[in-house]
Amino acid sequence: LGPFTPSALVSKNGPVAVAPVLATAEASTTAATTPDALLELLRRASMPGADPLKQIADLLPAPLDTALLAEFSERSPLSLLDRASGVGLLACWADFRQEDADSWARYDDVSAETLFKDYGGVTDPLYDELVAPLLHVLPMGPGYDISAAAALSCFHVFALQSRGAFDVRWCRGGITEKIFGPWQERLEARGNVVLRGGARVSG
């Protein structure tokens, strides 16, 4: 795989934002948001050449770190109020448990569009410019046709589970040659696996 590269998000209106690479960033030396951690944060933020936003982001869990450090396009129609409206989703994000059947039952009867707009309070511009493109990339569909549970699950697994989960690495060459071919060879070398292209799975 190649090096980590920033993730660019594009809506129907053009570029929206670029999420920074976080996976290779040095972990914060302070593990928790304690009074001592905050004092250390203030000390480091006041040093020459320090980036205060980066220092704060180091103390935040995903996805707040990505949201804080994302660079929005100058042509983006999103106002600060639009961006801030996303904070309302934190309650749903904290409430949903990926492995919990009750969580799925609560959120599966609600559409993702209803979750974001009605429950989360996301403004229409933020939904159109940021949320809708993410829904088309991750659960791969429009918000009115995807359950809130499916959307939250996809965001959790593919983008927001941990620091740097939204980072991108590209394969250096074809994925068949570099990934799937060697994987198939290793499986078949065990002697108990045979992969047949174009065949139905049975047994």
PDB file of C-alpha atoms in Angstrom:
ATOM      1  CA  LEU A   1       0.000   0.000   0.000  1.00  0.00           C
ATOM      2  CA  GLY A   2       1.040   3.569  -0.591  1.00  0.00           C
ATOM      3  CA  PRO A   3       1.334   6.252   2.073  1.00  0.00           C
ATOM      4  CA  PHE A   4      -1.714   7.650   3.843  1.00  0.00           C
ATOM      5  CA  THR A   5      -3.414  10.443   1.909  1.00  0.00           C
ATOM      6  CA  PRO A   6      -6.069  12.946   3.005  1.00  0.00           C
ATOM      7  CA  SER A   7      -9.687  12.084   2.218  1.00  0.00           C
ATOM      8  CA  ALA A   8     -11.465  14.572  -0.052  1.00  0.00           C
ATOM      9  CA  LEU A   9     -15.241  14.890   0.126  1.00  0.00           C
ATOM     10  CA  VAL A  10     -17.100  16.186  -2.913  1.00  0.00           C
ATOM     11  CA  SER A  11     -20.804  17.020  -3.198  1.00  0.00           C
ATOM     12  CA  LYS A  12     -22.923  17.696  -6.281  1.00  0.00           C
ATOM     13  CA  ASN A  13     -21.832  21.345  -5.940  1.00  0.00           C
ATOM     14  CA  GLY A  14     -18.087  20.639  -5.919  1.00  0.00           C
ATOM     15  CA  PRO A  15     -15.366  20.184  -3.273  1.00  0.00           C
ATOM     16  CA  VAL A  16     -16.603  20.329   0.324  1.00  0.00           C
ATOM     17  CA  ALA A  17     -13.765  19.425   2.673  1.00  0.00           C
ATOM     18  CA  VAL A  18     -10.527  17.515   3.097  1.00  0.00           C
ATOM     19  CA  ALA A  19     -10.076  15.330   6.172  1.00  0.00           C
ATOM     20  CA  PRO A  20      -6.471  15.294   7.416  1.00  0.00           C
ATOM     21  CA  VAL A  21      -4.358  12.176   7.838  1.00  0.00           C
ATOM     22  CA  LEU A  22      -4.526  11.216  11.508  1.00  0.00           C
ATOM     23  CA  ALA A  23      -3.303   7.606  11.626  1.00  0.00           C
ATOM     24  CA  THR A  24       0.351   8.565  11.487  1.00  0.00           C
ATOM     25  CA  ALA A  25       0.014  11.478  13.876  1.00  0.00           C
ATOM     26  CA  GLU A  26       1.796  11.157  17.175  1.00  0.00           C
ATOM     27  CA  ALA A  27      -0.519  10.180  19.972  1.00  0.00           C
ATOM     28  CA  SER A  28      -1.138  12.775  22.602  1.00  0.00           C
ATOM     29  CA  THR A  29       1.156  12.491  25.567  1.00  0.00           C
ATOM     30  CA  THR A  30      -1.826  13.164  27.794  1.00  0.00           C
ATOM     31  CA  ALA A  31      -4.282  10.311  27.977  1.00  0.00           C
ATOM     32  CA  ALA A  32      -7.273  11.999  29.565  1.00  0.00           C
ATOM     33  CA  THR A  33      -8.910  15.391  29.773  1.00  0.00           C
ATOM     34  CA  THR A  34      -7.858  16.100  33.354  1.00  0.00           C
ATOM     35  CA  PRO A  35      -6.888  19.486  34.828  1.00  0.00           C
ATOM     36  CA  ASP A  36      -3.221  18.542  34.339  1.00  0.00           C
ATOM     37  CA  ALA A  37      -3.937  17.539  30.721  1.00  0.00           C
ATOM     38  CA  LEU A  38      -5.613  20.874  30.036  1.00  0.00           C
ATOM     39  CA  LEU A  39      -2.708  22.779  31.594  1.00  0.00           C
ATOM     40  CA  GLU A  40      -0.291  20.812  29.410  1.00  0.00           C
ATOM     41  CA  LEU A  41      -2.492  21.587  26.396  1.00  0.00           C
ATOM     42  CA  LEU A  42      -2.368  25.324  27.151  1.00  0.00           C
ATOM     43  CA  ARG A  43       1.396  25.182  27.632  1.00  0.00           C
ATOM     44  CA  ARG A  44       1.987  23.430  24.305  1.00  0.00           C
ATOM     45  CA  ALA A  45      -0.530  25.594  22.453  1.00  0.00           C
ATOM     46  CA  SER A  46       1.292  28.749  23.521  1.00  0.00           C
ATOM     47  CA  MET A  47       4.683  27.571  22.247  1.00  0.00           C
ATOM     48  CA  PRO A  48       6.011  29.202  19.053  1.00  0.00           C
ATOM     49  CA  GLY A  49       4.832  27.390  15.946  1.00  0.00           C
ATOM     50  CA  ALA A  50       2.249  25.337  17.837  1.00  0.00           C
ATOM     51  CA  ASP A  51      -1.096  24.567  16.240  1.00  0.00           C
ATOM     52  CA  PRO A  52      -3.776  25.012  18.939  1.00  0.00           C
ATOM     53  CA  LEU A  53      -6.421  23.119  16.953  1.00  0.00           C
ATOM     54  CA  LYS A  54      -4.078  20.158  16.559  1.00  0.00           C
ATOM     55  CA  GLN A  55      -3.362  20.160  20.287  1.00  0.00           C
ATOM     56  CA  ILE A  56      -7.064  20.180  21.111  1.00  0.00           C
ATOM     57  CA  ALA A  57      -7.821  17.493  18.504  1.00  0.00           C
ATOM     58  CA  ASP A  58      -5.222  15.217  20.116  1.00  0.00           C
ATOM     59  CA  LEU A  59      -7.380  15.162  23.242  1.00  0.00           C
ATOM     60  CA  LEU A  60     -10.634  14.425  21.418  1.00  0.00           C
ATOM     61  CA  PRO A  61     -12.047  11.021  20.457  1.00  0.00           C
ATOM     62  CA  ALA A  62     -13.096  10.152  16.922  1.00  0.00           C
ATOM     63  CA  PRO A  63     -14.997  11.624  15.108  1.00  0.00           C
ATOM     64  CA  LEU A  64     -14.542  14.964  16.875  1.00  0.00           C
ATOM     65  CA  ASP A  65     -10.834  15.133  16.025  1.00  0.00           C
ATOM     66  CA  THR A  66     -11.530  14.752  12.292  1.00  0.00           C
ATOM     67  CA  ALA A  67     -14.352  17.302  12.373  1.00  0.00           C
ATOM     68  CA  LEU A  68     -12.159  19.861  14.129  1.00  0.00           C
ATOM     69  CA  LEU A  69      -9.212  19.514  11.752  1.00  0.00           C
ATOM     70  CA  ALA A  70     -11.071  19.153   8.443  1.00  0.00           C
ATOM     71  CA  GLU A  71     -10.263  21.878   5.924  1.00  0.00           C
ATOM     72  CA  PHE A  72     -13.416  23.183   4.268  1.00  0.00           C
ATOM     73  CA  SER A  73     -13.295  24.499   0.733  1.00  0.00           C
ATOM     74  CA  GLU A  74     -13.473  28.277   0.362  1.00  0.00           C
ATOM     75  CA  ARG A  75     -16.278  27.681  -2.130  1.00  0.00           C
ATOM     76  CA  SER A  76     -18.282  25.583   0.314  1.00  0.00           C
ATOM     77  CA  PRO A  77     -21.699  27.101   1.096  1.00  0.00           C
ATOM     78  CA  LEU A  78     -21.531  25.778   4.660  1.00  0.00           C
ATOM     79  CA  SER A  79     -21.614  28.442   7.351  1.00  0.00           C
ATOM     80  CA  LEU A  80     -20.222  27.985  10.855  1.00  0.00           C
ATOM     81  CA  LEU A  81     -23.811  27.522  12.035  1.00  0.00           C
ATOM     82  CA  ASP A  82     -24.307  24.722   9.500  1.00  0.00           C
ATOM     83  CA  ARG A  83     -21.144  22.977  10.677  1.00  0.00           C
ATOM     84  CA  ALA A  84     -22.065  23.410  14.337  1.00  0.00           C
ATOM     85  CA  SER A  85     -25.466  21.815  13.723  1.00  0.00           C
ATOM     86  CA  GLY A  86     -23.711  18.450  13.445  1.00  0.00           C
ATOM     87  CA  VAL A  87     -23.075  18.478  17.201  1.00  0.00           C
ATOM     88  CA  GLY A  88     -26.679  17.375  17.722  1.00  0.00           C
ATOM     89  CA  LEU A  89     -25.782  13.950  16.353  1.00  0.00           C
ATOM     90  CA  LEU A  90     -23.419  13.171  19.204  1.00  0.00           C
ATOM     91  CA  ALA A  91     -26.268  11.912  21.389  1.00  0.00           C
ATOM     92  CA  CYS A  92     -27.338   9.393  18.717  1.00  0.00           C
ATOM     93  CA  TRP A  93     -23.722   8.457  18.068  1.00  0.00           C
ATOM     94  CA  ALA A  94     -23.179   7.785  21.797  1.00  0.00           C
ATOM     95  CA  ASP A  95     -26.495   5.930  22.167  1.00  0.00           C
ATOM     96  CA  PHE A  96     -26.024   3.519  19.255  1.00  0.00           C
ATOM     97  CA  ARG A  97     -24.160   0.315  20.117  1.00  0.00           C
ATOM     98  CA  GLN A  98     -22.858  -1.604  17.130  1.00  0.00           C
ATOM     99  CA  GLU A  99     -23.256  -5.063  18.691  1.00  0.00           C
ATOM    100  CA  ASP A 100     -26.498  -4.392  20.590  1.00  0.00           C
ATOM    101  CA  ALA A 101     -29.782  -5.763  19.190  1.00  0.00           C
ATOM    102  CA  ASP A 102     -31.802  -3.174  21.136  1.00  0.00           C
ATOM    103  CA  SER A 103     -29.850  -0.355  19.479  1.00  0.00           C
ATOM    104  CA  TRP A 104     -30.593  -1.803  16.061  1.00  0.00           C
ATOM    105  CA  ALA A 105     -34.272  -2.167  16.959  1.00  0.00           C
ATOM    106  CA  ARG A 106     -34.469   1.484  18.061  1.00  0.00           C
ATOM    107  CA  TYR A 107     -32.796   2.910  14.974  1.00  0.00           C
ATOM    108  CA  ASP A 108     -33.785   0.455  12.238  1.00  0.00           C
ATOM    109  CA  ASP A 109     -37.328   1.806  11.846  1.00  0.00           C
ATOM    110  CA  VAL A 110     -36.063   5.366  11.354  1.00  0.00           C
ATOM    111  CA  SER A 111     -34.568   6.575   8.088  1.00  0.00           C
ATOM    112  CA  ALA A 112     -31.084   8.051   8.078  1.00  0.00           C
ATOM    113  CA  GLU A 113     -32.517  11.295   6.702  1.00  0.00           C
ATOM    114  CA  THR A 114     -34.945  11.536   9.634  1.00  0.00           C
ATOM    115  CA  LEU A 115     -32.144  10.773  12.082  1.00  0.00           C
ATOM    116  CA  PHE A 116     -29.873  13.495  10.763  1.00  0.00           C
ATOM    117  CA  LYS A 117     -32.444  16.190  10.118  1.00  0.00           C
ATOM    118  CA  ASP A 118     -35.148  15.667  12.761  1.00  0.00           C
ATOM    119  CA  TYR A 119     -33.327  13.987  15.638  1.00  0.00           C
ATOM    120  CA  GLY A 120     -29.859  15.414  15.106  1.00  0.00           C
ATOM    121  CA  GLY A 121     -30.914  18.893  13.988  1.00  0.00           C
ATOM    122  CA  VAL A 122     -28.536  18.953  11.023  1.00  0.00           C
ATOM    123  CA  THR A 123     -29.284  21.899   8.719  1.00  0.00           C
ATOM    124  CA  ASP A 124     -30.317  21.273   5.114  1.00  0.00           C
ATOM    125  CA  PRO A 125     -27.032  22.666   3.710  1.00  0.00           C
ATOM    126  CA  LEU A 126     -24.930  20.416   5.976  1.00  0.00           C
ATOM    127  CA  TYR A 127     -27.060  17.415   5.062  1.00  0.00           C
ATOM    128  CA  ASP A 128     -26.815  18.116   1.314  1.00  0.00           C
ATOM    129  CA  GLU A 129     -23.123  19.007   1.277  1.00  0.00           C
ATOM    130  CA  LEU A 130     -21.627  16.609   3.840  1.00  0.00           C
ATOM    131  CA  VAL A 131     -24.023  13.914   5.028  1.00  0.00           C
ATOM    132  CA  ALA A 132     -25.637  12.924   1.713  1.00  0.00           C
ATOM    133  CA  PRO A 133     -22.263  12.349  -0.039  1.00  0.00           C
ATOM    134  CA  LEU A 134     -21.091  10.209   2.892  1.00  0.00           C
ATOM    135  CA  LEU A 135     -24.293   8.167   2.739  1.00  0.00           C
ATOM    136  CA  HIS A 136     -23.729   7.557  -0.984  1.00  0.00           C
ATOM    137  CA  VAL A 137     -20.154   6.406  -0.316  1.00  0.00           C
ATOM    138  CA  LEU A 138     -20.643   4.243   2.802  1.00  0.00           C
ATOM    139  CA  PRO A 139     -24.090   2.596   2.969  1.00  0.00           C
ATOM    140  CA  MET A 140     -24.372   3.501  -0.738  1.00  0.00           C
ATOM    141  CA  GLY A 141     -27.804   5.015  -1.037  1.00  0.00           C
ATOM    142  CA  PRO A 142     -29.984   8.059  -0.354  1.00  0.00           C
ATOM    143  CA  GLY A 143     -30.817   8.884   3.258  1.00  0.00           C
ATOM    144  CA  TYR A 144     -34.546   8.313   2.842  1.00  0.00           C
ATOM    145  CA  ASP A 145     -33.882   4.728   1.715  1.00  0.00           C
ATOM    146  CA  ILE A 146     -31.357   3.735   4.415  1.00  0.00           C
ATOM    147  CA  SER A 147     -32.184   2.977   8.031  1.00  0.00           C
ATOM    148  CA  ALA A 148     -30.587   5.098  10.726  1.00  0.00           C
ATOM    149  CA  ALA A 149     -29.084   1.914  12.188  1.00  0.00           C
ATOM    150  CA  ALA A 150     -27.412   1.012   8.891  1.00  0.00           C
ATOM    151  CA  ALA A 151     -26.019   4.536   8.503  1.00  0.00           C
ATOM    152  CA  LEU A 152     -24.668   4.688  12.061  1.00  0.00           C
ATOM    153  CA  SER A 153     -23.181   1.214  11.687  1.00  0.00           C
ATOM    154  CA  CYS A 154     -21.433   2.071   8.419  1.00  0.00           C
ATOM    155  CA  PHE A 155     -20.075   5.323   9.783  1.00  0.00           C
ATOM    156  CA  HIS A 156     -18.838   3.474  12.865  1.00  0.00           C
ATOM    157  CA  VAL A 157     -17.098   0.647  11.014  1.00  0.00           C
ATOM    158  CA  PHE A 158     -15.710   2.463   7.979  1.00  0.00           C
ATOM    159  CA  ALA A 159     -15.052   6.016   9.086  1.00  0.00           C
ATOM    160  CA  LEU A 160     -15.363   6.986  12.717  1.00  0.00           C
ATOM    161  CA  GLN A 161     -14.468   4.003  14.871  1.00  0.00           C
ATOM    162  CA  SER A 162     -10.992   5.138  15.807  1.00  0.00           C
ATOM    163  CA  ARG A 163      -8.458   7.863  15.198  1.00  0.00           C
ATOM    164  CA  GLY A 164      -7.400   7.779  11.574  1.00  0.00           C
ATOM    165  CA  ALA A 165     -10.229   5.450  10.478  1.00  0.00           C
ATOM    166  CA  PHE A 166     -11.099   7.923   7.717  1.00  0.00           C
ATOM    167  CA  ASP A 167      -7.546   7.944   6.328  1.00  0.00           C
ATOM    168  CA  VAL A 168      -6.992   6.518   2.850  1.00  0.00           C
ATOM    169  CA  ARG A 169      -4.207   4.343   1.463  1.00  0.00           C
ATOM    170  CA  TRP A 170      -4.130   3.360  -2.198  1.00  0.00           C
ATOM    171  CA  CYS A 171      -2.881   0.078  -3.552  1.00  0.00           C
ATOM    172  CA  ARG A 172       0.373   0.282  -5.546  1.00  0.00           C
ATOM    173  CA  GLY A 173      -0.821  -1.701  -8.535  1.00  0.00           C
ATOM    174  CA  GLY A 174      -3.927  -3.736  -9.290  1.00  0.00           C
ATOM    175  CA  ILE A 175      -5.771  -5.100  -6.252  1.00  0.00           C
ATOM    176  CA  THR A 176      -6.130  -8.531  -7.893  1.00  0.00           C
ATOM    177  CA  GLU A 177      -2.371  -8.806  -8.377  1.00  0.00           C
ATOM    178  CA  LYS A 178      -1.360  -7.250  -5.071  1.00  0.00           C
ATOM    179  CA  ILE A 179      -4.105  -8.377  -2.676  1.00  0.00           C
ATOM    180  CA  PHE A 180      -6.625 -10.947  -3.916  1.00  0.00           C
ATOM    181  CA  GLY A 181      -4.195 -13.115  -5.888  1.00  0.00           C
ATOM    182  CA  PRO A 182      -1.749 -13.653  -2.988  1.00  0.00           C
ATOM    183  CA  TRP A 183      -4.695 -14.108  -0.599  1.00  0.00           C
ATOM    184  CA  GLN A 184      -6.148 -16.839  -2.834  1.00  0.00           C
ATOM    185  CA  GLU A 185      -2.760 -18.572  -3.075  1.00  0.00           C
ATOM    186  CA  ARG A 186      -2.373 -18.594   0.707  1.00  0.00           C
ATOM    187  CA  LEU A 187      -5.855 -19.996   1.228  1.00  0.00           C
ATOM    188  CA  GLU A 188      -5.411 -22.723  -1.387  1.00  0.00           C
ATOM    189  CA  ALA A 189      -1.966 -23.637  -0.001  1.00  0.00           C
ATOM    190  CA  ARG A 190      -3.748 -24.903   3.114  1.00  0.00           C
ATOM    191  CA  GLY A 191      -5.117 -27.778   1.039  1.00  0.00           C
ATOM    192  CA  ASN A 192      -8.691 -27.493   2.257  1.00  0.00           C
ATOM    193  CA  VAL A 193      -9.850 -24.459   0.277  1.00  0.00           C
ATOM    194  CA  VAL A 194     -10.675 -24.213  -3.415  1.00  0.00           C
ATOM    195  CA  LEU A 195     -11.794 -20.867  -4.861  1.00  0.00           C
ATOM    196  CA  ARG A 196     -13.818 -21.009  -8.080  1.00  0.00           C
ATOM    197  CA  GLY A 197     -14.594 -17.772  -9.847  1.00  0.00           C
ATOM    198  CA  GLY A 198     -18.157 -17.390 -11.095  1.00  0.00           C
ATOM    199  CA  ALA A 199     -19.443 -20.345  -9.019  1.00  0.00           C
ATOM    200  CA  ARG A 200     -22.198 -20.308  -6.405  1.00  0.00           C
ATOM    201  CA  VAL A 201     -21.313 -20.890  -2.771  1.00  0.00           C
ATOM    202  CA  SER A 202     -22.748 -24.179  -1.549  1.00  0.00           C
ATOM    203  CA  GLY A 203     -22.433 -26.543   1.375  1.00  0.00           C
TER     204      GLY A 203
END
